[in-house]
PDB file of C-alpha atoms in Angstrom:
ATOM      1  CA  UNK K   1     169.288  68.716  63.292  1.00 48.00           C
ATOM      2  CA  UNK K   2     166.490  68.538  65.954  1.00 52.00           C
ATOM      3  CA  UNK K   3     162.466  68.370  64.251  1.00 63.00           C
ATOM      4  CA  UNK K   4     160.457  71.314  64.367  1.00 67.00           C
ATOM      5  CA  UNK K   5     157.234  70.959  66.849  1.00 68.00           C
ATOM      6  CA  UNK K   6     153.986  72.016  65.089  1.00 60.00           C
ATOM      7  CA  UNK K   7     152.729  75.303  66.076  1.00 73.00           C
ATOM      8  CA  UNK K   8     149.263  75.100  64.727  1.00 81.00           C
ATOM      9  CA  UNK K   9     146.505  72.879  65.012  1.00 83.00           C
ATOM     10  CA  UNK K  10     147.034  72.632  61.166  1.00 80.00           C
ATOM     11  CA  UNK K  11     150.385  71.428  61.105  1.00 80.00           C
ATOM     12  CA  UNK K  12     149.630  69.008  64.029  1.00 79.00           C
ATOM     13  CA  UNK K  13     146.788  67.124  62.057  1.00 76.00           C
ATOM     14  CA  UNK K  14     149.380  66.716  59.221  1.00 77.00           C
ATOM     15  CA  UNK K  15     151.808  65.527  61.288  1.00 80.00           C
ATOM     16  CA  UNK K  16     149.453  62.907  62.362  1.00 77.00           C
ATOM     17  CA  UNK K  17     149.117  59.480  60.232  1.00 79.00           C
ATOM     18  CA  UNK K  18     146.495  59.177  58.000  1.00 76.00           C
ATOM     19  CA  UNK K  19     143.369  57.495  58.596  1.00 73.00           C
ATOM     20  CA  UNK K  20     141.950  54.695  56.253  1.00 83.00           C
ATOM     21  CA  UNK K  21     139.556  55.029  54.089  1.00 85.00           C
ATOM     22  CA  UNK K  22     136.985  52.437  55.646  1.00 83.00           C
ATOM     23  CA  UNK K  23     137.589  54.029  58.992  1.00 87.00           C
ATOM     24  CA  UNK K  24     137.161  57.557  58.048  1.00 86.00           C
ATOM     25  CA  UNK K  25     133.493  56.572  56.111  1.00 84.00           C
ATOM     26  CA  UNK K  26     133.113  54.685  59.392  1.00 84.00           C
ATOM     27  CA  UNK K  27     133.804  57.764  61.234  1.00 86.00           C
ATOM     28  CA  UNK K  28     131.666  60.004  59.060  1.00 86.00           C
ATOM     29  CA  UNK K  29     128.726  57.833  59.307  1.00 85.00           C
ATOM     30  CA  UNK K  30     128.297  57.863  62.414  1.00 86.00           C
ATOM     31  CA  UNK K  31     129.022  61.703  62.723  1.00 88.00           C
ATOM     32  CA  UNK K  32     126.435  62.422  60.551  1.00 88.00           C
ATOM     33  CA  UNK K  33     124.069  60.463  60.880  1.00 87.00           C
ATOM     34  CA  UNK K  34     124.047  58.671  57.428  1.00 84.00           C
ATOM     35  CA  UNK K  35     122.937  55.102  58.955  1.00 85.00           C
ATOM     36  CA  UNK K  36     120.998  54.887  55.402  1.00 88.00           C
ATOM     37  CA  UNK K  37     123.442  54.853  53.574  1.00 86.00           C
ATOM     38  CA  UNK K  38     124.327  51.308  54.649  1.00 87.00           C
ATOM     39  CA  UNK K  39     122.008  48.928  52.644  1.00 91.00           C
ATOM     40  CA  UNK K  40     122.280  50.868  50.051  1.00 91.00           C
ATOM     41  CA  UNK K  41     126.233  50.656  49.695  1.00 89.00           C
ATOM     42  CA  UNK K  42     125.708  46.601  50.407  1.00 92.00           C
ATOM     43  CA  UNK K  43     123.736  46.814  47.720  1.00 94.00           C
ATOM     44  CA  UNK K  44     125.994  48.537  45.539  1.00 93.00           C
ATOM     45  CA  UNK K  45     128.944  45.912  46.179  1.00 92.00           C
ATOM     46  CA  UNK K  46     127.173  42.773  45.594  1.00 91.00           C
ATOM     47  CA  UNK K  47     125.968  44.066  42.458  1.00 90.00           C
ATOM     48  CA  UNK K  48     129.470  45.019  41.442  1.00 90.00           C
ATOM     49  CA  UNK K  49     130.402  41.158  42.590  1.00 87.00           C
ATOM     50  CA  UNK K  50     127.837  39.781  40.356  1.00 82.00           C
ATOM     51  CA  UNK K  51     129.129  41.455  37.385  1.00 82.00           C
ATOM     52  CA  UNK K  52     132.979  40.744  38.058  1.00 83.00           C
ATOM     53  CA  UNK K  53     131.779  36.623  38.902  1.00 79.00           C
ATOM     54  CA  UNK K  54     129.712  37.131  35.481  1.00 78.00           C
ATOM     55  CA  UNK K  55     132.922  37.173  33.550  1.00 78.00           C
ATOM     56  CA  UNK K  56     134.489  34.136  35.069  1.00 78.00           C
ATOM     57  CA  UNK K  57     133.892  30.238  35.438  1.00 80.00           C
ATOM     58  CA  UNK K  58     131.263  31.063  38.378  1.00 75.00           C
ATOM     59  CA  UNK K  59     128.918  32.659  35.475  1.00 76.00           C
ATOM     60  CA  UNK K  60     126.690  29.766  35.356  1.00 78.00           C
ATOM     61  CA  UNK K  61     125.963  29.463  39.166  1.00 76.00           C
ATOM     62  CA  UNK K  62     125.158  33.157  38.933  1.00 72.00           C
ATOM     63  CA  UNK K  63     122.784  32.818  35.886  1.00 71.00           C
ATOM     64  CA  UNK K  64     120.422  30.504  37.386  1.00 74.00           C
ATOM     65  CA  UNK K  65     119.502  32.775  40.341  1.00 71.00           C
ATOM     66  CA  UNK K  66     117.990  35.281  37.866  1.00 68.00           C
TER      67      UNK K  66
END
């Protein structure tokens, strides 16, 4: 049974393999313009390492920075 060729531009983007998700905010960074949005995402993920390291044995290294 031969494979049907996409007749759209539709079907070809779904034919296509997906993108990951790192690339594709990559991608839509620098499509748009959001340059911003940078620091403040940096931001977001060391905060969010602080409070997984603040359950575990590196709690008391983290402590005495604040």
């Amino acid at each position: 049974m031969s494979e049907q060729k996409p007749s759209n531009e539709f079907e070809q983007a779904g034919q296509q393999q997906q993108a990951g998700i790192v690339k594709e905010f990559i991608a839509f960074l620098g499509e748009n313009k959001k340059f911003w949005m940078i620091p403040l995402l940096l931001a977001l993920l060391a905060l969010g390492a602080v409070i997984i390291l603040g359950g575990t044995a590196a709690a008391p290294f983290i402590y005495t920075l604040f």
